[in-house]
Short mmCIF file of C-alpha atoms in Angstrom, two decimals:
data_model
loop_
_atom_site.label_atom_id
_atom_site.label_comp_id
_atom_site.label_asym_id
_atom_site.label_seq_id
_atom_site.Cartn_x
_atom_site.Cartn_y
_atom_site.Cartn_z
CA UNK M 1485 -24.44 -50.65 -28.07
CA UNK M 1486 -25.75 -52.42 -31.15
CA UNK M 1487 -22.33 -53.92 -31.94
CA UNK M 1488 -22.02 -55.18 -28.36
CA UNK M 1489 -25.43 -56.86 -28.65
CA UNK M 1490 -24.32 -58.46 -31.93
CA UNK M 1491 -21.22 -59.79 -30.19
CA UNK M 1492 -23.32 -61.26 -27.37
CA UNK M 1493 -25.47 -63.02 -29.98
CA UNK M 1494 -22.28 -64.31 -31.61
CA UNK M 1495 -20.95 -65.84 -28.39
CA UNK M 1496 -24.34 -67.09 -27.18
CA UNK M 1497 -24.21 -70.83 -26.64
CA UNK M 1498 -20.44 -70.97 -26.12
CA UNK M 1499 -20.77 -71.50 -22.34
CA UNK M 1500 -19.26 -68.12 -21.57
CA UNK M 1501 -19.71 -67.12 -17.95
CA UNK M 1502 -18.08 -63.72 -18.03
CA UNK M 1503 -16.17 -61.24 -20.10
CA UNK M 1504 -13.79 -58.70 -18.64
CA UNK M 1505 -12.43 -55.90 -20.84
CA UNK M 1506 -9.41 -53.94 -19.64
CA UNK M 1507 -9.18 -50.83 -21.81
CA UNK M 1508 -6.57 -49.19 -19.58
CA UNK M 1509 -3.85 -51.44 -20.96
CA UNK M 1510 -2.35 -51.19 -24.41
CA UNK M 1511 -3.13 -53.45 -26.18
CA UNK M 1512 -6.67 -53.88 -24.83
CA UNK M 1513 -7.02 -57.17 -22.93
CA UNK M 1514 -10.27 -59.12 -23.17
CA UNK M 1515 -10.57 -61.97 -20.67
CA UNK M 1516 -13.21 -64.59 -21.44
CA UNK M 1517 -14.30 -67.06 -18.76
CA UNK M 1518 -15.80 -70.28 -20.13
CA UNK M 1519 -16.56 -73.80 -18.94
CA UNK M 1520 -15.71 -75.11 -22.41
CA UNK M 1521 -12.82 -73.08 -23.82
CA UNK M 1522 -12.53 -75.45 -26.76
CA UNK M 1523 -15.96 -74.31 -27.98
CA UNK M 1524 -14.77 -70.69 -27.89
CA UNK M 1525 -11.55 -71.50 -29.74
CA UNK M 1526 -13.27 -73.58 -32.40
CA UNK M 1527 -11.78 -75.86 -34.99
CA UNK M 1528 -8.17 -74.85 -35.74
CA UNK M 1529 -8.73 -71.56 -33.86
CA UNK M 1530 -11.19 -70.23 -36.43
CA UNK M 1531 -13.85 -69.11 -33.94
CA UNK M 1532 -11.44 -67.25 -31.65
CA UNK M 1533 -9.91 -65.50 -34.67
CA UNK M 1534 -13.35 -64.43 -35.88
CA UNK M 1535 -14.24 -63.19 -32.39
CA UNK M 1536 -10.95 -61.29 -32.16
CA UNK M 1537 -11.61 -59.58 -35.51
CA UNK M 1538 -15.11 -58.64 -34.37
CA UNK M 1539 -13.73 -57.16 -31.12
CA UNK M 1540 -11.03 -55.26 -33.03
CA UNK M 1541 -13.79 -53.63 -35.08
CA UNK M 1542 -15.86 -52.81 -31.98
CA UNK M 1543 -13.00 -51.17 -30.09
CA UNK M 1544 -11.40 -49.72 -33.23
CA UNK M 1545 -8.06 -50.96 -31.94
CA UNK M 1546 -5.60 -52.71 -34.29
CA UNK M 1547 -4.05 -54.73 -31.49
CA UNK M 1548 -6.10 -56.72 -29.01
CA UNK M 1549 -5.20 -59.55 -26.69
CA UNK M 1550 -7.67 -62.28 -25.72
CA UNK M 1551 -7.12 -64.31 -22.56
CA UNK M 1552 -9.26 -67.42 -22.28
CA UNK M 1553 -9.71 -68.82 -18.80
CA UNK M 1554 -11.44 -72.06 -17.97
CA UNK M 1555 -14.10 -72.05 -15.26
CA UNK M 1556 -13.91 -75.31 -13.31
CA UNK M 1557 -17.00 -74.81 -11.13
CA UNK M 1558 -19.53 -72.43 -12.60
CA UNK M 1559 -21.47 -72.10 -9.33
CA UNK M 1560 -18.55 -70.66 -7.37
CA UNK M 1561 -17.37 -68.57 -10.31
CA UNK M 1562 -20.63 -66.62 -10.46
CA UNK M 1563 -19.97 -65.14 -7.05
CA UNK M 1564 -16.69 -63.57 -8.13
CA UNK M 1565 -18.52 -61.17 -10.46
CA UNK M 1566 -20.98 -59.78 -7.92
#
């Protein structure tokens, strides 16, 4: 739980509206929903690589796939999670 909280602190401020983790698939698929995917990716992909390495350590899985999906309208997107 502590590592998950650290990850949330890491992604705080990146306009992330949801994270879906599918552990049933191999490799594990992490889908990130964001209004500004460029902020999540970072300059030259550095931020997404750092996030991927952090998630690999959390799940103890050498292979991990990250899907980044853009949220066009954050108000309607919130309803899909509840």
